[in-house]
CSV table of C-alpha atoms in Angstrom, one decimal:
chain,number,residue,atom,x,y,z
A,1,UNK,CA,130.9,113.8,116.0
A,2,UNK,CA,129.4,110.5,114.9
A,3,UNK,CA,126.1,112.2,113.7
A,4,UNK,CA,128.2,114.4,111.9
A,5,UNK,CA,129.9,112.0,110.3
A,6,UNK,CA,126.5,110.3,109.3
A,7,UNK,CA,125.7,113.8,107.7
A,8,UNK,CA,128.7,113.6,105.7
A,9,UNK,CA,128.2,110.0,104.7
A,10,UNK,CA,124.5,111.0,103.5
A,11,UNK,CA,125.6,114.3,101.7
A,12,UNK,CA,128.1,112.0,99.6
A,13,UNK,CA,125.4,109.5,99.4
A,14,UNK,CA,122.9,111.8,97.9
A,15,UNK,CA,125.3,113.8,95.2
A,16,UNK,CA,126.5,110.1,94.4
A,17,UNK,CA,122.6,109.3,93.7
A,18,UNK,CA,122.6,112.4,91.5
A,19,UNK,CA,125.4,112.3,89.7
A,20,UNK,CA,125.0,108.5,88.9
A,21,UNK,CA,123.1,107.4,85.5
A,22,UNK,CA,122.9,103.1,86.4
A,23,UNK,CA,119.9,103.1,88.2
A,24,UNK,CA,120.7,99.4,89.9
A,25,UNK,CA,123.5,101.1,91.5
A,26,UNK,CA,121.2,104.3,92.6
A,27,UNK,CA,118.9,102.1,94.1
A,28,UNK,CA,121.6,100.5,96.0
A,29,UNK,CA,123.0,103.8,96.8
A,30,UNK,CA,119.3,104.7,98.1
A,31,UNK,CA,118.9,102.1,100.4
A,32,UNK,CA,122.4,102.9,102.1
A,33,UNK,CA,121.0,106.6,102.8
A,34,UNK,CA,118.5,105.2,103.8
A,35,UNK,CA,120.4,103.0,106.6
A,36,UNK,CA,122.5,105.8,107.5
A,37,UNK,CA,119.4,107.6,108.3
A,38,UNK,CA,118.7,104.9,110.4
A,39,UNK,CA,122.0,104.8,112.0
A,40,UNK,CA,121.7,108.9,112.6
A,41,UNK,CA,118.1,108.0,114.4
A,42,UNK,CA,119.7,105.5,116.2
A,43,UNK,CA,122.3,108.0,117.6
A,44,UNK,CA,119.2,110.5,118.4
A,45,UNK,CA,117.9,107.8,121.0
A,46,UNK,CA,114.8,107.2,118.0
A,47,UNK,CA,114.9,103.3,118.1
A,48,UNK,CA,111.6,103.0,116.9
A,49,UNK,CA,111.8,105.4,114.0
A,50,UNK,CA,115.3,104.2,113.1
A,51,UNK,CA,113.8,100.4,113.3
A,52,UNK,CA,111.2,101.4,110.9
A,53,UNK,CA,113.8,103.1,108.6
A,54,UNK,CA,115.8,100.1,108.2
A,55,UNK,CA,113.0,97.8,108.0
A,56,UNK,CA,111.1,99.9,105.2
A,57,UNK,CA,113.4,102.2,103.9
A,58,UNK,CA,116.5,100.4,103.5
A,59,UNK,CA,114.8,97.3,103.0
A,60,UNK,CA,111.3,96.9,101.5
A,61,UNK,CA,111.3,100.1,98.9
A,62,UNK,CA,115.0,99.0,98.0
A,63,UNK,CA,113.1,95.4,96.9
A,64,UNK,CA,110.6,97.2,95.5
A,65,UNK,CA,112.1,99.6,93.5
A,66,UNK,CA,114.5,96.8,92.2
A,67,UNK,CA,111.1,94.9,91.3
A,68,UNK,CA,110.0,97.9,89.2
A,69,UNK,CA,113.6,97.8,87.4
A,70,UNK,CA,113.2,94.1,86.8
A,71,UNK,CA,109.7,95.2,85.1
A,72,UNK,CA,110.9,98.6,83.1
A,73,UNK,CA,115.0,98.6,82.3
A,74,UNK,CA,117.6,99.7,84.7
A,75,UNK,CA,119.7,102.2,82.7
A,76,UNK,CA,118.6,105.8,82.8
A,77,UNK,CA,117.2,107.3,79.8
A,78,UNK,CA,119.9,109.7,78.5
A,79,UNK,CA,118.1,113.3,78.2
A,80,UNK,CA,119.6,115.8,76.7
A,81,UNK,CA,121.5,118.9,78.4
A,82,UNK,CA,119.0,121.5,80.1
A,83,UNK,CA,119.8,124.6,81.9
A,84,UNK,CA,121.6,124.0,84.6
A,85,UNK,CA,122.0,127.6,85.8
A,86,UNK,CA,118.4,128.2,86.5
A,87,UNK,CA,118.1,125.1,88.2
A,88,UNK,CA,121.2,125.9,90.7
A,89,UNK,CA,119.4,129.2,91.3
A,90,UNK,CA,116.3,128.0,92.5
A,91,UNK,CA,118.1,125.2,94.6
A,92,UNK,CA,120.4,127.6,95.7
A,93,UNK,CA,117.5,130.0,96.7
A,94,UNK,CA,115.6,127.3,98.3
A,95,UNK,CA,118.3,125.8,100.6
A,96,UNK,CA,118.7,129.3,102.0
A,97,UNK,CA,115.0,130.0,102.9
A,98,UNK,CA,115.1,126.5,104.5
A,99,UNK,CA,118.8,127.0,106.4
A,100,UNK,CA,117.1,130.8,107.3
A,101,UNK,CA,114.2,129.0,108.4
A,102,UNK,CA,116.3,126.5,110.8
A,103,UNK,CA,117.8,129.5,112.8
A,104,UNK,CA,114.4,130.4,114.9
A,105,UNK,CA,114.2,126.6,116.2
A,106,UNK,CA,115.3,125.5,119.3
A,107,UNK,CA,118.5,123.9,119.5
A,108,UNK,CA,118.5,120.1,119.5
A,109,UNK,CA,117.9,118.1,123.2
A,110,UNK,CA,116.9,121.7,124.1
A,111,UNK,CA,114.5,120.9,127.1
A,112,UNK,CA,112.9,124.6,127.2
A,113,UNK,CA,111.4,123.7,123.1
A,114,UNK,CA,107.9,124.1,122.6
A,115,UNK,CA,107.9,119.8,121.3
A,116,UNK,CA,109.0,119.3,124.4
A,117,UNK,CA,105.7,121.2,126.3
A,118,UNK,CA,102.7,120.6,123.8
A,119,UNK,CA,101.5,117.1,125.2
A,120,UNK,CA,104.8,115.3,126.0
A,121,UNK,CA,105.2,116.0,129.6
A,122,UNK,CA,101.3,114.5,129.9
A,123,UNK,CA,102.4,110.9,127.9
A,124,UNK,CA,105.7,110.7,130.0
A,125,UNK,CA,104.5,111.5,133.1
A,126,UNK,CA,101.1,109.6,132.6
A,127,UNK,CA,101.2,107.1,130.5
A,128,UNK,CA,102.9,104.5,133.1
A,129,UNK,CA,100.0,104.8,135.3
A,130,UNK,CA,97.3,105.4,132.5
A,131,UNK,CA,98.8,102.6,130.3
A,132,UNK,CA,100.7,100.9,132.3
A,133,UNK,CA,103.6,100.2,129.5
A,134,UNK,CA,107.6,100.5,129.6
A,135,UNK,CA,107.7,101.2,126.1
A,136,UNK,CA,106.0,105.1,125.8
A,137,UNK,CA,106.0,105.1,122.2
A,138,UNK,CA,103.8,102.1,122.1
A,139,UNK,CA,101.8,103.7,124.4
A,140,UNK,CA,101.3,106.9,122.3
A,141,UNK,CA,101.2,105.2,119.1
A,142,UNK,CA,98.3,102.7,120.1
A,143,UNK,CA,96.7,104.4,122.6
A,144,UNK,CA,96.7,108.0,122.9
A,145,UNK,CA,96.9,108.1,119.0
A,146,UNK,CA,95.2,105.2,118.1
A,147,UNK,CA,93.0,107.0,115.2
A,148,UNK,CA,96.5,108.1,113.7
A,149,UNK,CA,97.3,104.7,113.6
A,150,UNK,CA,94.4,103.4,112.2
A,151,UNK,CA,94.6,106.0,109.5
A,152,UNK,CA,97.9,104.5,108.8
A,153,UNK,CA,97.0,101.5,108.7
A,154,UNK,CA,94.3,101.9,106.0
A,155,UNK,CA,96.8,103.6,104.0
A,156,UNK,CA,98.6,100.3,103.8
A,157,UNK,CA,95.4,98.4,103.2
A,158,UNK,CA,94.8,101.3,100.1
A,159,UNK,CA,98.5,100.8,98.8
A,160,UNK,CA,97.9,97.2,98.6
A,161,UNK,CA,94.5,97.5,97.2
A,162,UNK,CA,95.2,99.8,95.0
A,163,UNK,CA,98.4,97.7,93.4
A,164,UNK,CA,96.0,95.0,93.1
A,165,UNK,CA,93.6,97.0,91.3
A,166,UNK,CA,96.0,98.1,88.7
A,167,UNK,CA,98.8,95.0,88.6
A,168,UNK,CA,96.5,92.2,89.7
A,169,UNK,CA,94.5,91.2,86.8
A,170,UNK,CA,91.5,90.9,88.7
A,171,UNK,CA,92.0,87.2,89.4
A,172,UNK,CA,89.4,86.7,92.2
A,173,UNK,CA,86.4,88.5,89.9
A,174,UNK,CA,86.8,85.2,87.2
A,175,UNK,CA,89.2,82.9,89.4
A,176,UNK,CA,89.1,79.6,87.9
A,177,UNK,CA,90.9,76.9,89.1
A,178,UNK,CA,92.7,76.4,85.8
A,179,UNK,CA,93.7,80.0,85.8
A,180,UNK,CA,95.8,79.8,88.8
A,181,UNK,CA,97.1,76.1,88.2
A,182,UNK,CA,98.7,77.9,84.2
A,183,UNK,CA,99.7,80.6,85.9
A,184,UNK,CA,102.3,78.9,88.5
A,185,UNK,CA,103.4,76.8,85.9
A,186,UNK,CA,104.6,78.7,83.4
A,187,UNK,CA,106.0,81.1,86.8
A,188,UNK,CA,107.9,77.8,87.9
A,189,UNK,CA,109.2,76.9,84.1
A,190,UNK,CA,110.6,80.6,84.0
A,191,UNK,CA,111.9,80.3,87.5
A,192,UNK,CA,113.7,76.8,86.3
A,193,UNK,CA,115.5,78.5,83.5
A,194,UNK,CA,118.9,79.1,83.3
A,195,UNK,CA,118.3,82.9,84.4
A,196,UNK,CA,119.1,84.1,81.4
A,197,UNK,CA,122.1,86.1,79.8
A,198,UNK,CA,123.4,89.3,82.0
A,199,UNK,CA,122.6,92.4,80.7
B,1,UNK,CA,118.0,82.2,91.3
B,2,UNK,CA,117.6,78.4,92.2
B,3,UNK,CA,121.0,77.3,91.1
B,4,UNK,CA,122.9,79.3,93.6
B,5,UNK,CA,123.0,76.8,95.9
B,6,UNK,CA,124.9,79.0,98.8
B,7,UNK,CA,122.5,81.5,98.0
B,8,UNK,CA,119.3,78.7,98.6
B,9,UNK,CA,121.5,77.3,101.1
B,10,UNK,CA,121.8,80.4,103.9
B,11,UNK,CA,117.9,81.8,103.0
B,12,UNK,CA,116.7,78.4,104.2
B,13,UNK,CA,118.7,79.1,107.2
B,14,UNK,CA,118.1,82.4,107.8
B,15,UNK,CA,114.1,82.6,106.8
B,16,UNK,CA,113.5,80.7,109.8
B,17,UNK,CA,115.0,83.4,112.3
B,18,UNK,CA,113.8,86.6,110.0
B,19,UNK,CA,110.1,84.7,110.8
B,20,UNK,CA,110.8,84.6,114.6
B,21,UNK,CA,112.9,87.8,115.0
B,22,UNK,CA,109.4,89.6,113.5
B,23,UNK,CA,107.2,87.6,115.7
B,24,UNK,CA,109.4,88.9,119.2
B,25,UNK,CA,109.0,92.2,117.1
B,26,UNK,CA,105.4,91.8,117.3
B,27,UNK,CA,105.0,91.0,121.0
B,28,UNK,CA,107.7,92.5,122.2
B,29,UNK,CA,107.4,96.4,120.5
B,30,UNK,CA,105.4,97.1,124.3
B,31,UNK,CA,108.4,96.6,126.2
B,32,UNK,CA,111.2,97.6,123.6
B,33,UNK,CA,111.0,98.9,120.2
B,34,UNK,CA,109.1,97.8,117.6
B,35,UNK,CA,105.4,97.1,117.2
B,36,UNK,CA,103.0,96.0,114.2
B,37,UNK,CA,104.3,98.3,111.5
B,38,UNK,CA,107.9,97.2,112.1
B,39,UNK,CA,107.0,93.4,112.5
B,40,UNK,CA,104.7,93.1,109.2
B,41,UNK,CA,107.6,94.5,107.3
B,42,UNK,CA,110.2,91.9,108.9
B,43,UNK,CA,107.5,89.5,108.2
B,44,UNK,CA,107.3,90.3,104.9
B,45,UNK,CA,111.0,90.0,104.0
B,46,UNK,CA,111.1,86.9,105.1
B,47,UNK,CA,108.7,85.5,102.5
B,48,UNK,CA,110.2,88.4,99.6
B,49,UNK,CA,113.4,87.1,100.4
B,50,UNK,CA,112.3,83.5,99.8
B,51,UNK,CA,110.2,84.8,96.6
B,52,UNK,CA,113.4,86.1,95.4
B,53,UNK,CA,115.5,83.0,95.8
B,54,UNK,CA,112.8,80.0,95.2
B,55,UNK,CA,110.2,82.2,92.9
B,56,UNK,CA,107.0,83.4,93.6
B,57,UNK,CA,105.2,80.8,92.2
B,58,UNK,CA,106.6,79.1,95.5
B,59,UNK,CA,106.1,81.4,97.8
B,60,UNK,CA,102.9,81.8,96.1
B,61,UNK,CA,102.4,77.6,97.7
B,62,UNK,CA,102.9,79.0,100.8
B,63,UNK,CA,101.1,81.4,101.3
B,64,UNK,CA,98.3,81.7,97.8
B,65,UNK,CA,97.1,85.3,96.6
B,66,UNK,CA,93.8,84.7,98.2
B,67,UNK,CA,95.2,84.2,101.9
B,68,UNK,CA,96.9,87.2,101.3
B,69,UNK,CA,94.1,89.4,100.5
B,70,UNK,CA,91.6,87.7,102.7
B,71,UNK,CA,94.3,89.1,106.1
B,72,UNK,CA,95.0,92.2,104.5
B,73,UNK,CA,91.2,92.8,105.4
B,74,UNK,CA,91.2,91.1,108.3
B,75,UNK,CA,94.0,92.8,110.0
B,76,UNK,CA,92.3,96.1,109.4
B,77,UNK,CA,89.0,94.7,110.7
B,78,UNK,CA,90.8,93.4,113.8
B,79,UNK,CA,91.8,97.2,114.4
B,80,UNK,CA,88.4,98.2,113.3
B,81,UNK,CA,86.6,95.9,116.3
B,82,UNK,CA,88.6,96.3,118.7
B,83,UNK,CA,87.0,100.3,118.4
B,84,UNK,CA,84.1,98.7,117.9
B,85,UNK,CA,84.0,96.7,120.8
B,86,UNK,CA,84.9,99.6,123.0
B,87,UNK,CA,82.0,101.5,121.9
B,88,UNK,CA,79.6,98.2,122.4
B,89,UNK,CA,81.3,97.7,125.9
B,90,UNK,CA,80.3,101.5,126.4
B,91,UNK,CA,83.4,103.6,125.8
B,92,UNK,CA,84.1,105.7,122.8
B,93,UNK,CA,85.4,104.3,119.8
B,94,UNK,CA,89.0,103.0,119.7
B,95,UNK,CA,88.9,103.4,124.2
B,96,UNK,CA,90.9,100.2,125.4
B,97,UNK,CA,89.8,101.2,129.1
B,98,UNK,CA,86.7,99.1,129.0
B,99,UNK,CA,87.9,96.5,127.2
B,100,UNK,CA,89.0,94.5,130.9
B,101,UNK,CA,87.7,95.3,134.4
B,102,UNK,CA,90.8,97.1,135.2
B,103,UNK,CA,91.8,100.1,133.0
B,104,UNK,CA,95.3,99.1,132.3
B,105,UNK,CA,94.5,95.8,131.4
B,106,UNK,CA,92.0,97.0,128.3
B,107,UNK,CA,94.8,99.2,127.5
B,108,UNK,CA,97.1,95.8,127.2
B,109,UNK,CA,94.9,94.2,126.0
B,110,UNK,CA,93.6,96.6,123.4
B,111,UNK,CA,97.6,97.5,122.2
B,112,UNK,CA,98.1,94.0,121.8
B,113,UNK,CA,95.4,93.0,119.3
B,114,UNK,CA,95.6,96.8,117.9
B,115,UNK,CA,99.3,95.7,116.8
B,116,UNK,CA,98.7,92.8,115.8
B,117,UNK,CA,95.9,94.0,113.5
B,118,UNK,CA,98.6,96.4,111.9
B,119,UNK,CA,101.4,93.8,111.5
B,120,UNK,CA,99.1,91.3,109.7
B,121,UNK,CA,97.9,94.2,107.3
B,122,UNK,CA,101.2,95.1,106.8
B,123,UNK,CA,102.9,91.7,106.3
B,124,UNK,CA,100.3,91.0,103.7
B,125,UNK,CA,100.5,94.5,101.8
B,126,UNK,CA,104.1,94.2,101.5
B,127,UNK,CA,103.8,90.7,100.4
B,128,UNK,CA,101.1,91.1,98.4
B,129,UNK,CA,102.5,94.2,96.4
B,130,UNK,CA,105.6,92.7,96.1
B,131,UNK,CA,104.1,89.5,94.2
B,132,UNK,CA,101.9,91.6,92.1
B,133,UNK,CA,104.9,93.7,91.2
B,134,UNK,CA,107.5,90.2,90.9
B,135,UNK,CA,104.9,88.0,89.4
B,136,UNK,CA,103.8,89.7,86.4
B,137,UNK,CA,106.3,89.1,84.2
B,138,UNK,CA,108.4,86.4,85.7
B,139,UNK,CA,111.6,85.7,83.1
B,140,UNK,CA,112.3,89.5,82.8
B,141,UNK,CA,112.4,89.4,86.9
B,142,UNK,CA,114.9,86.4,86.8
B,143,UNK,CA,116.8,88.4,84.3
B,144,UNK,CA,117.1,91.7,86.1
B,145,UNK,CA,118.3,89.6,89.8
B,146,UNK,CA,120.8,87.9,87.5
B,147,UNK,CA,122.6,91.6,86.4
């Protein structure tokens, strides 16, 4: 009933992001989908995944994507009327591959599905004596999967690289002390202003 | 941002306890949930919310652009050596076993500094990408939190 709910809540969410043209307010409206998904994980028994759902979904790509805003303009382009028809066609055709697709797979909590089988039982059953942790997702994430992680990490480690080698105007090839001292003050004069008119 | 003095007011309060909630995060996420990933971002949004009230140019006192990068490296080489000392201790790469004399305290021992390799990476990407992204053109970013 609750997850249901949640569904719901996330269906009106999404249309809403759709159908909505201020893209502050979509923004907004993406980062409460993306703490209902959270909530939903939450109601699942996922603590982990819903923690990281609210931590980077609802929080840090909602700050980031209202730093982008603040850089481009935050009303949508106005384009002008396609073809809707085709477009509801191919949605329409895609949903029902996908909801035909759903009908094979287990139902959910089902203990006889094959997720349940592959190497779960092993982690569960082991990992208290092999690790020797409460928390079995830590177990599996740092242990058993530990190259996964590390992969994971180094796609963080790229993401910030690579912002700095597009955004970061290569401050640490020619960093001069002056450099750095001009740049924070004309940040903190900006920052001391009056904020400027609403737009 | 600066003149909104509940605003400044409740982040000086609350920055504190963001800071210490993602640290429990941190050495907690064996016993409950949460772990590096989780923690660097809590981390993070302490010092993003701060950017976003005080400025980056302060946050950027706290912690400057070159601390930043130099631990987004090192966070990835503390993952890195910890497989690296389990192949010089003379188990595969990335096996906590050897790490102690008894099995399950490598594997501790290895999660912990494993973790805490990912939340420092991930605290300074997130801060790091966030003041690229903020600090490069400052007024227009004051303007767009004001609306």
């Amino acid at each position: 009933m609750i997850i249901i709910s949640l569904m719901v809540f996330m269906a009106v969410t999404a249309i809403a992001i759709a159908r909505i043209h201020d893209l502050f307010a979509m923004v907004m409206l993406t980062s409460i989908f993306s703490l209902l998904g959270a909530a939903a994980y939450v109601v699942m028994d996922a603590v982990d995944v819903a923690f990281t759902e609210a931590a980077v979904g609802a929080g840090i790509s909602t700050v980031l994507m209202l730093g982008t805003l603040a850089l481009t303009t935050s009303e949508e382009k106005p384009s002008p009327p396609k073809n809707v028809i085709g477009g509801l066609v191919m949605v329409a055709i895609t949903g029902a591959v996908l909801i035909y697709g759903t009908l094979d797979m287990p139902y959910y909590g089902d203990p006889t599905a094959p997720i349940h089988h592959h190497v779960a039982d092993y982690y569960l059953g082991k990992s208290t004596g092999e690790i020797g942790l409460p928390n079995v997702v830590t177990s599996v994430l740092a242990s058993y999967r530990g190259y996964d992680t590390l992969g994971e990490t180094f796609v963080i480690f790229t993401a910030a690289a690579g912002v700095l080698a597009i955004l970061g105007r290569g401050r640490i090839a020619r960093r001069r002390p002056e450099d750095d001292d001009v740049a924070a003050v004309t940040t903190t004069e900006a920052a001391d202003k009056p904020g400027g008119s609403p737009p | 941002m600066r003149q909104k003095i509940i605003l400044r007011v409740i982040s000086k309060i609350l920055i504190p306890y963001i800071l210490l909630f993602a640290l429990y995060v941190q050495w907690h996420g064996d016993f409950g949930p949460g772990g590096g990933f989780q923690a660097g971002v809590i981390f993070a949004a302490g010092f993003i919310l701060y950017a976003i009230i005080f400025g980056v140019a302060t946050v950027r006192d706290v912690v400057p652009a070159t601390a930043t990068r130099y631990l987004l490296v090192i966070g990835v080489l503390l993952y890195s050596g910890v497989g690296v000392a389990g192949l010089i201790l003379g188990g595969n790469y990335l096996d906590y076993n050897v790490l102690a004399h008894e099995a399950t305290h490598g594997q501790h021992l290895g999660i912990l500094l494993v973790e805490a390799g990912v939340g420092i990476t991930v605290a300074s990407a997130m801060i790091t990408i966030f003041c690229t992204f903020a600090g490069r053109r400052p007024e227009e970013h004051e303007k767009a939190e004001e609306g």
